[in-house]
Amino acid sequence: NAGVTQTPKFQVLKTGQSMTLQCAQDMNHEYMSWYRQDPGMGLRLIHYSVGAGITDQGEVPNGYNVSRSTTEDFPLRLLSAAPSQTSVYFCASSSVDRSKDTQYFGPGTRLTVL
Amino acid sequence: AQSVTQPDIHITVSEGASLELRCNYSYGATPYLFWYVQSPGQGLQLLLKYFSGDTLVQGIKGFEAEFKRSQSSFNLRKPSVHWSDAAEYFCAVAGGNAGNMLTFGGGTRLMVKP
């Protein structure tokens, strides 16, 4: 079990560039989500998915797109990067079963937008 | 909307001393509450969680937390801190419209003096 994996670990972009942050999980979890972490603000939910083909917005969705074509993968797309998107991004997954309702986090992607 | 407040941004304790990290939440129904720890440059590791039942919850690494509904609090405690406990600690609540997605507090950075 690899758990939740994220690639890349580090990325530097120029303003206006696009990129996709990859996230995959091998635990057959229904729920997947993306958070960004900024100093003093904890983690904030960007987008989430409750199953393949179903996505919804979180607290800070602007500037980001997601899709969920398979249970395992949940990529996060930045269409036109801005300096305000400099952050550490975490992907997480969890079961829909409330008795197992723990989110497992990936190692994070540190993104810098110049 | 749900929210989590961690009043202490930084805390410094001596090794071997006791520790209490404060967490206050705002949520309309019975909350699902979590404490996560993040070591520098790492992802998040679950310390403990409260779903229902006994309000004193035991976690890993010798940590415990107590849910107090009347005070809307879920404080984290450890009787004797080790140098390896130096990290950032996040309290989180799950629920609401985003299912089991998490709302995090801003975090408390713990430093341990030798």
PDB file of C-alpha atoms in Angstrom:
ATOM      1  CA  ASN A   1       0.000   0.000   0.000  1.00  0.00           C
ATOM      2  CA  ALA A   2       1.551   3.269  -1.126  1.00  0.00           C
ATOM      3  CA  GLY A   3      -1.278   5.274   0.464  1.00  0.00           C
ATOM      4  CA  VAL A   4      -1.667   8.750  -1.031  1.00  0.00           C
ATOM      5  CA  THR A   5       1.022   9.824  -3.484  1.00  0.00           C
ATOM      6  CA  GLN A   6       1.594  13.276  -4.963  1.00  0.00           C
ATOM      7  CA  THR A   7       3.809  14.490  -7.778  1.00  0.00           C
ATOM      8  CA  PRO A   8       5.822  16.600  -8.147  1.00  0.00           C
ATOM      9  CA  LYS A   9       7.269  17.365  -4.698  1.00  0.00           C
ATOM     10  CA  PHE A  10       8.475  20.806  -5.770  1.00  0.00           C
ATOM     11  CA  GLN A  11       7.549  23.065  -8.665  1.00  0.00           C
ATOM     12  CA  VAL A  12       8.417  26.593  -9.741  1.00  0.00           C
ATOM     13  CA  LEU A  13       6.157  28.325 -12.258  1.00  0.00           C
ATOM     14  CA  LYS A  14       6.061  31.708 -13.899  1.00  0.00           C
ATOM     15  CA  THR A  15       2.913  33.801 -13.712  1.00  0.00           C
ATOM     16  CA  GLY A  16       0.459  32.683 -16.362  1.00  0.00           C
ATOM     17  CA  GLN A  17       1.829  29.177 -16.810  1.00  0.00           C
ATOM     18  CA  SER A  18      -0.396  26.166 -16.358  1.00  0.00           C
ATOM     19  CA  MET A  19       0.302  22.890 -14.657  1.00  0.00           C
ATOM     20  CA  THR A  20      -1.320  19.830 -13.128  1.00  0.00           C
ATOM     21  CA  LEU A  21      -0.608  18.489  -9.669  1.00  0.00           C
ATOM     22  CA  GLN A  22      -1.071  14.754  -9.570  1.00  0.00           C
ATOM     23  CA  CYS A  23      -2.665  12.787  -6.732  1.00  0.00           C
ATOM     24  CA  ALA A  24      -3.297   9.065  -6.530  1.00  0.00           C
ATOM     25  CA  GLN A  25      -4.466   6.685  -3.806  1.00  0.00           C
ATOM     26  CA  ASP A  26      -4.535   2.896  -3.692  1.00  0.00           C
ATOM     27  CA  MET A  27      -6.915   2.428  -0.756  1.00  0.00           C
ATOM     28  CA  ASN A  28     -10.094   2.399  -2.853  1.00  0.00           C
ATOM     29  CA  HIS A  29     -11.324   5.490  -1.019  1.00  0.00           C
ATOM     30  CA  GLU A  30     -14.420   7.217  -2.294  1.00  0.00           C
ATOM     31  CA  TYR A  31     -13.554  10.671  -0.958  1.00  0.00           C
ATOM     32  CA  MET A  32     -10.609  12.678  -2.255  1.00  0.00           C
ATOM     33  CA  SER A  33      -9.764  16.302  -1.664  1.00  0.00           C
ATOM     34  CA  TRP A  34      -7.210  19.041  -2.216  1.00  0.00           C
ATOM     35  CA  TYR A  35      -6.063  21.499   0.433  1.00  0.00           C
ATOM     36  CA  ARG A  36      -3.610  24.349   0.366  1.00  0.00           C
ATOM     37  CA  GLN A  37      -1.507  25.289   3.359  1.00  0.00           C
ATOM     38  CA  ASP A  38      -0.429  28.853   4.011  1.00  0.00           C
ATOM     39  CA  PRO A  39       1.382  30.157   7.123  1.00  0.00           C
ATOM     40  CA  GLY A  40      -0.987  30.915  10.002  1.00  0.00           C
ATOM     41  CA  MET A  41      -4.048  29.747   8.092  1.00  0.00           C
ATOM     42  CA  GLY A  42      -3.899  26.013   8.525  1.00  0.00           C
ATOM     43  CA  LEU A  43      -5.130  24.006   5.560  1.00  0.00           C
ATOM     44  CA  ARG A  44      -8.015  25.227   3.444  1.00  0.00           C
ATOM     45  CA  LEU A  45     -10.153  23.037   1.227  1.00  0.00           C
ATOM     46  CA  ILE A  46      -9.894  23.792  -2.501  1.00  0.00           C
ATOM     47  CA  HIS A  47     -11.994  21.080  -4.180  1.00  0.00           C
ATOM     48  CA  TYR A  48     -13.238  17.685  -3.217  1.00  0.00           C
ATOM     49  CA  SER A  49     -14.822  14.604  -4.752  1.00  0.00           C
ATOM     50  CA  VAL A  50     -17.153  12.005  -3.250  1.00  0.00           C
ATOM     51  CA  GLY A  51     -16.668   9.555  -6.098  1.00  0.00           C
ATOM     52  CA  ALA A  52     -15.677   9.144  -9.734  1.00  0.00           C
ATOM     53  CA  GLY A  53     -17.391  11.756 -11.866  1.00  0.00           C
ATOM     54  CA  ILE A  54     -18.471  13.889  -8.894  1.00  0.00           C
ATOM     55  CA  THR A  55     -16.603  16.996  -7.758  1.00  0.00           C
ATOM     56  CA  ASP A  56     -17.491  20.081  -5.753  1.00  0.00           C
ATOM     57  CA  GLN A  57     -15.933  23.317  -4.584  1.00  0.00           C
ATOM     58  CA  GLY A  58     -14.421  23.890  -1.197  1.00  0.00           C
ATOM     59  CA  GLU A  59     -13.519  27.104   0.586  1.00  0.00           C
ATOM     60  CA  VAL A  60     -10.971  28.478  -1.911  1.00  0.00           C
ATOM     61  CA  PRO A  61     -11.728  27.075  -5.396  1.00  0.00           C
ATOM     62  CA  ASN A  62     -10.922  30.080  -7.597  1.00  0.00           C
ATOM     63  CA  GLY A  63      -8.083  29.497 -10.048  1.00  0.00           C
ATOM     64  CA  TYR A  64      -8.213  25.714  -9.745  1.00  0.00           C
ATOM     65  CA  ASN A  65      -9.959  22.948 -11.681  1.00  0.00           C
ATOM     66  CA  VAL A  66     -10.382  19.281 -10.844  1.00  0.00           C
ATOM     67  CA  SER A  67     -11.801  16.147 -12.393  1.00  0.00           C
ATOM     68  CA  ARG A  68     -12.286  12.606 -11.121  1.00  0.00           C
ATOM     69  CA  SER A  69     -12.385  10.081 -13.941  1.00  0.00           C
ATOM     70  CA  THR A  70     -11.246   7.149 -11.787  1.00  0.00           C
ATOM     71  CA  THR A  71     -11.477   6.247  -8.113  1.00  0.00           C
ATOM     72  CA  GLU A  72      -7.685   6.330  -7.783  1.00  0.00           C
ATOM     73  CA  ASP A  73      -6.752   9.688  -9.320  1.00  0.00           C
ATOM     74  CA  PHE A  74      -7.702  13.276  -8.515  1.00  0.00           C
ATOM     75  CA  PRO A  75      -5.543  15.814 -10.392  1.00  0.00           C
ATOM     76  CA  LEU A  76      -5.573  19.529  -9.580  1.00  0.00           C
ATOM     77  CA  ARG A  77      -5.104  21.949 -12.479  1.00  0.00           C
ATOM     78  CA  LEU A  78      -3.866  25.506 -12.348  1.00  0.00           C
ATOM     79  CA  LEU A  79      -4.899  27.076 -15.655  1.00  0.00           C
ATOM     80  CA  SER A  80      -3.026  30.375 -15.293  1.00  0.00           C
ATOM     81  CA  ALA A  81      -0.772  30.468 -12.241  1.00  0.00           C
ATOM     82  CA  ALA A  82      -0.642  33.562 -10.055  1.00  0.00           C
ATOM     83  CA  PRO A  83       1.780  34.484  -7.241  1.00  0.00           C
ATOM     84  CA  SER A  84      -1.140  34.147  -4.780  1.00  0.00           C
ATOM     85  CA  GLN A  85      -1.136  30.428  -5.559  1.00  0.00           C
ATOM     86  CA  THR A  86       2.315  29.990  -4.044  1.00  0.00           C
ATOM     87  CA  SER A  87       1.601  27.461  -1.332  1.00  0.00           C
ATOM     88  CA  VAL A  88       1.987  23.878  -0.213  1.00  0.00           C
ATOM     89  CA  TYR A  89      -0.700  21.622  -1.649  1.00  0.00           C
ATOM     90  CA  PHE A  90      -1.927  18.476   0.041  1.00  0.00           C
ATOM     91  CA  CYS A  91      -4.122  15.789  -1.382  1.00  0.00           C
ATOM     92  CA  ALA A  92      -6.146  13.594   0.966  1.00  0.00           C
ATOM     93  CA  SER A  93      -8.441  10.593   0.723  1.00  0.00           C
ATOM     94  CA  SER A  94     -10.887   8.869   3.021  1.00  0.00           C
ATOM     95  CA  SER A  95     -13.592   6.265   3.105  1.00  0.00           C
ATOM     96  CA  VAL A  96     -17.244   7.236   2.983  1.00  0.00           C
ATOM     97  CA  ASP A  97     -17.805   4.831   5.877  1.00  0.00           C
ATOM     98  CA  ARG A  98     -18.192   7.075   8.920  1.00  0.00           C
ATOM     99  CA  SER A  99     -16.731   4.428  11.189  1.00  0.00           C
ATOM    100  CA  LYS A 100     -13.483   4.658   9.201  1.00  0.00           C
ATOM    101  CA  ASP A 101     -13.746   8.371   8.649  1.00  0.00           C
ATOM    102  CA  THR A 102     -10.072   9.371   8.785  1.00  0.00           C
ATOM    103  CA  GLN A 103      -8.423  11.409   6.074  1.00  0.00           C
ATOM    104  CA  TYR A 104      -5.037  10.228   4.869  1.00  0.00           C
ATOM    105  CA  PHE A 105      -2.759  12.923   3.525  1.00  0.00           C
ATOM    106  CA  GLY A 106      -0.135  12.824   0.833  1.00  0.00           C
ATOM    107  CA  PRO A 107       3.365  14.278   1.382  1.00  0.00           C
ATOM    108  CA  GLY A 108       2.532  17.578  -0.315  1.00  0.00           C
ATOM    109  CA  THR A 109       3.661  19.605  -3.318  1.00  0.00           C
ATOM    110  CA  ARG A 110       5.482  22.877  -2.678  1.00  0.00           C
ATOM    111  CA  LEU A 111       4.582  25.315  -5.456  1.00  0.00           C
ATOM    112  CA  THR A 112       6.233  28.679  -6.051  1.00  0.00           C
ATOM    113  CA  VAL A 113       4.803  31.078  -8.635  1.00  0.00           C
ATOM    114  CA  LEU A 114       7.135  33.875  -9.672  1.00  0.00           C
TER     115      LEU A 114
ATOM    116  CA  ALA B   1     -20.356  27.565   8.701  1.00  0.00           C
ATOM    117  CA  GLN B   2     -17.988  25.543  10.814  1.00  0.00           C
ATOM    118  CA  SER B   3     -14.754  27.024  12.119  1.00  0.00           C
ATOM    119  CA  VAL B   4     -11.813  26.089  14.322  1.00  0.00           C
ATOM    120  CA  THR B   5      -9.684  28.400  16.434  1.00  0.00           C
ATOM    121  CA  GLN B   6      -6.321  27.576  17.908  1.00  0.00           C
ATOM    122  CA  PRO B   7      -5.560  30.573  20.133  1.00  0.00           C
ATOM    123  CA  ASP B   8      -1.858  29.855  20.583  1.00  0.00           C
ATOM    124  CA  ILE B   9       0.308  30.324  17.508  1.00  0.00           C
ATOM    125  CA  HIS B  10       3.524  29.323  19.284  1.00  0.00           C
ATOM    126  CA  ILE B  11       4.133  27.421  22.505  1.00  0.00           C
ATOM    127  CA  THR B  12       7.472  26.587  24.110  1.00  0.00           C
ATOM    128  CA  VAL B  13       7.756  23.968  26.822  1.00  0.00           C
ATOM    129  CA  SER B  14      10.667  22.283  28.534  1.00  0.00           C
ATOM    130  CA  GLU B  15      11.323  18.630  27.849  1.00  0.00           C
ATOM    131  CA  GLY B  16       9.524  16.534  30.455  1.00  0.00           C
ATOM    132  CA  ALA B  17       6.933  19.217  31.178  1.00  0.00           C
ATOM    133  CA  SER B  18       3.240  18.743  30.552  1.00  0.00           C
ATOM    134  CA  LEU B  19       1.539  20.166  27.478  1.00  0.00           C
ATOM    135  CA  GLU B  20      -1.930  21.426  26.635  1.00  0.00           C
ATOM    136  CA  LEU B  21      -2.802  22.800  23.208  1.00  0.00           C
ATOM    137  CA  ARG B  22      -6.115  24.595  22.944  1.00  0.00           C
ATOM    138  CA  CYS B  23      -8.746  24.140  20.276  1.00  0.00           C
ATOM    139  CA  ASN B  24     -12.183  25.727  20.060  1.00  0.00           C
ATOM    140  CA  TYR B  25     -14.669  24.892  17.347  1.00  0.00           C
ATOM    141  CA  SER B  26     -17.914  26.224  16.002  1.00  0.00           C
ATOM    142  CA  TYR B  27     -20.310  23.689  14.510  1.00  0.00           C
ATOM    143  CA  GLY B  28     -24.063  23.322  14.668  1.00  0.00           C
ATOM    144  CA  ALA B  29     -24.345  19.584  15.162  1.00  0.00           C
ATOM    145  CA  THR B  30     -22.242  16.965  16.917  1.00  0.00           C
ATOM    146  CA  PRO B  31     -18.775  17.483  15.505  1.00  0.00           C
ATOM    147  CA  TYR B  32     -16.219  15.006  14.320  1.00  0.00           C
ATOM    148  CA  LEU B  33     -12.940  16.333  15.748  1.00  0.00           C
ATOM    149  CA  PHE B  34      -9.347  15.572  14.904  1.00  0.00           C
ATOM    150  CA  TRP B  35      -5.813  16.455  15.896  1.00  0.00           C
ATOM    151  CA  TYR B  36      -3.047  16.182  13.311  1.00  0.00           C
ATOM    152  CA  VAL B  37       0.693  16.721  13.691  1.00  0.00           C
ATOM    153  CA  GLN B  38       3.054  17.971  11.009  1.00  0.00           C
ATOM    154  CA  SER B  39       6.816  17.720  11.316  1.00  0.00           C
ATOM    155  CA  PRO B  40       8.871  20.192   9.269  1.00  0.00           C
ATOM    156  CA  GLY B  41       8.645  19.483   5.563  1.00  0.00           C
ATOM    157  CA  GLN B  42       6.332  16.547   6.109  1.00  0.00           C
ATOM    158  CA  GLY B  43       2.689  15.712   5.546  1.00  0.00           C
ATOM    159  CA  LEU B  44       0.045  15.425   8.234  1.00  0.00           C
ATOM    160  CA  GLN B  45      -0.231  12.509  10.625  1.00  0.00           C
ATOM    161  CA  LEU B  46      -3.396  11.792  12.569  1.00  0.00           C
ATOM    162  CA  LEU B  47      -2.860  11.848  16.335  1.00  0.00           C
ATOM    163  CA  LEU B  48      -6.402  11.115  17.459  1.00  0.00           C
ATOM    164  CA  LYS B  49     -10.045  11.647  16.619  1.00  0.00           C
ATOM    165  CA  TYR B  50     -13.391  11.992  18.354  1.00  0.00           C
ATOM    166  CA  PHE B  51     -16.595  10.772  16.755  1.00  0.00           C
ATOM    167  CA  SER B  52     -18.821   9.880  19.711  1.00  0.00           C
ATOM    168  CA  GLY B  53     -18.829   8.115  23.065  1.00  0.00           C
ATOM    169  CA  ASP B  54     -16.153   8.636  25.700  1.00  0.00           C
ATOM    170  CA  THR B  55     -15.153  12.286  25.683  1.00  0.00           C
ATOM    171  CA  LEU B  56     -11.557  11.508  26.629  1.00  0.00           C
ATOM    172  CA  VAL B  57      -9.798  10.165  23.582  1.00  0.00           C
ATOM    173  CA  GLN B  58      -6.419   8.458  23.556  1.00  0.00           C
ATOM    174  CA  GLY B  59      -4.120   8.815  20.590  1.00  0.00           C
ATOM    175  CA  ILE B  60      -0.690   7.869  19.396  1.00  0.00           C
ATOM    176  CA  LYS B  61       2.606   9.025  20.890  1.00  0.00           C
ATOM    177  CA  GLY B  62       1.067   9.400  24.355  1.00  0.00           C
ATOM    178  CA  PHE B  63      -1.352  12.188  23.416  1.00  0.00           C
ATOM    179  CA  GLU B  64      -4.929  12.505  24.593  1.00  0.00           C
ATOM    180  CA  ALA B  65      -7.707  15.008  24.019  1.00  0.00           C
ATOM    181  CA  GLU B  66     -10.922  15.818  25.819  1.00  0.00           C
ATOM    182  CA  PHE B  67     -14.132  16.866  24.093  1.00  0.00           C
ATOM    183  CA  LYS B  68     -16.109  19.395  26.114  1.00  0.00           C
ATOM    184  CA  ARG B  69     -19.379  20.228  24.411  1.00  0.00           C
ATOM    185  CA  SER B  70     -20.284  22.970  26.901  1.00  0.00           C
ATOM    186  CA  GLN B  71     -17.051  24.819  26.104  1.00  0.00           C
ATOM    187  CA  SER B  72     -16.897  23.884  22.387  1.00  0.00           C
ATOM    188  CA  SER B  73     -13.360  22.710  23.027  1.00  0.00           C
ATOM    189  CA  PHE B  74     -11.168  19.776  22.112  1.00  0.00           C
ATOM    190  CA  ASN B  75      -7.844  20.412  23.848  1.00  0.00           C
ATOM    191  CA  LEU B  76      -4.835  18.198  23.264  1.00  0.00           C
ATOM    192  CA  ARG B  77      -2.694  17.093  26.205  1.00  0.00           C
ATOM    193  CA  LYS B  78       0.451  15.166  26.931  1.00  0.00           C
ATOM    194  CA  PRO B  79       1.791  14.579  30.456  1.00  0.00           C
ATOM    195  CA  SER B  80       5.490  14.656  29.548  1.00  0.00           C
ATOM    196  CA  VAL B  81       6.811  16.212  26.363  1.00  0.00           C
ATOM    197  CA  HIS B  82       9.761  14.738  24.442  1.00  0.00           C
ATOM    198  CA  TRP B  83      12.094  16.705  22.186  1.00  0.00           C
ATOM    199  CA  SER B  84      10.712  14.740  19.220  1.00  0.00           C
ATOM    200  CA  ASP B  85       7.272  16.269  19.836  1.00  0.00           C
ATOM    201  CA  ALA B  86       8.457  19.584  18.401  1.00  0.00           C
ATOM    202  CA  ALA B  87       6.189  20.119  15.391  1.00  0.00           C
ATOM    203  CA  GLU B  88       3.090  21.978  14.276  1.00  0.00           C
ATOM    204  CA  TYR B  89      -0.246  20.751  15.555  1.00  0.00           C
ATOM    205  CA  PHE B  90      -3.566  21.224  13.820  1.00  0.00           C
ATOM    206  CA  CYS B  91      -7.048  20.806  15.192  1.00  0.00           C
ATOM    207  CA  ALA B  92      -9.798  20.112  12.648  1.00  0.00           C
ATOM    208  CA  VAL B  93     -13.540  19.537  12.472  1.00  0.00           C
ATOM    209  CA  ALA B  94     -15.407  17.528   9.830  1.00  0.00           C
ATOM    210  CA  GLY B  95     -18.957  17.773   8.682  1.00  0.00           C
ATOM    211  CA  GLY B  96     -21.370  20.173   7.110  1.00  0.00           C
ATOM    212  CA  ASN B  97     -22.116  20.441   3.422  1.00  0.00           C
ATOM    213  CA  ALA B  98     -18.719  19.100   2.410  1.00  0.00           C
ATOM    214  CA  GLY B  99     -19.302  15.709   4.003  1.00  0.00           C
ATOM    215  CA  ASN B 100     -16.275  14.574   5.881  1.00  0.00           C
ATOM    216  CA  MET B 101     -13.994  17.256   4.498  1.00  0.00           C
ATOM    217  CA  LEU B 102     -12.006  19.056   7.143  1.00  0.00           C
ATOM    218  CA  THR B 103     -11.952  22.625   8.406  1.00  0.00           C
ATOM    219  CA  PHE B 104      -8.619  23.317  10.095  1.00  0.00           C
ATOM    220  CA  GLY B 105      -7.462  25.714  12.727  1.00  0.00           C
ATOM    221  CA  GLY B 106      -4.452  27.905  12.038  1.00  0.00           C
ATOM    222  CA  GLY B 107      -2.097  25.577  13.854  1.00  0.00           C
ATOM    223  CA  THR B 108       0.106  25.771  16.958  1.00  0.00           C
ATOM    224  CA  ARG B 109       3.848  25.458  16.596  1.00  0.00           C
ATOM    225  CA  LEU B 110       5.384  23.610  19.534  1.00  0.00           C
ATOM    226  CA  MET B 111       9.001  24.126  20.481  1.00  0.00           C
ATOM    227  CA  VAL B 112      10.666  21.972  23.121  1.00  0.00           C
ATOM    228  CA  LYS B 113      13.538  23.275  25.248  1.00  0.00           C
ATOM    229  CA  PRO B 114      16.145  20.775  26.415  1.00  0.00           C
TER     230      PRO B 114
END
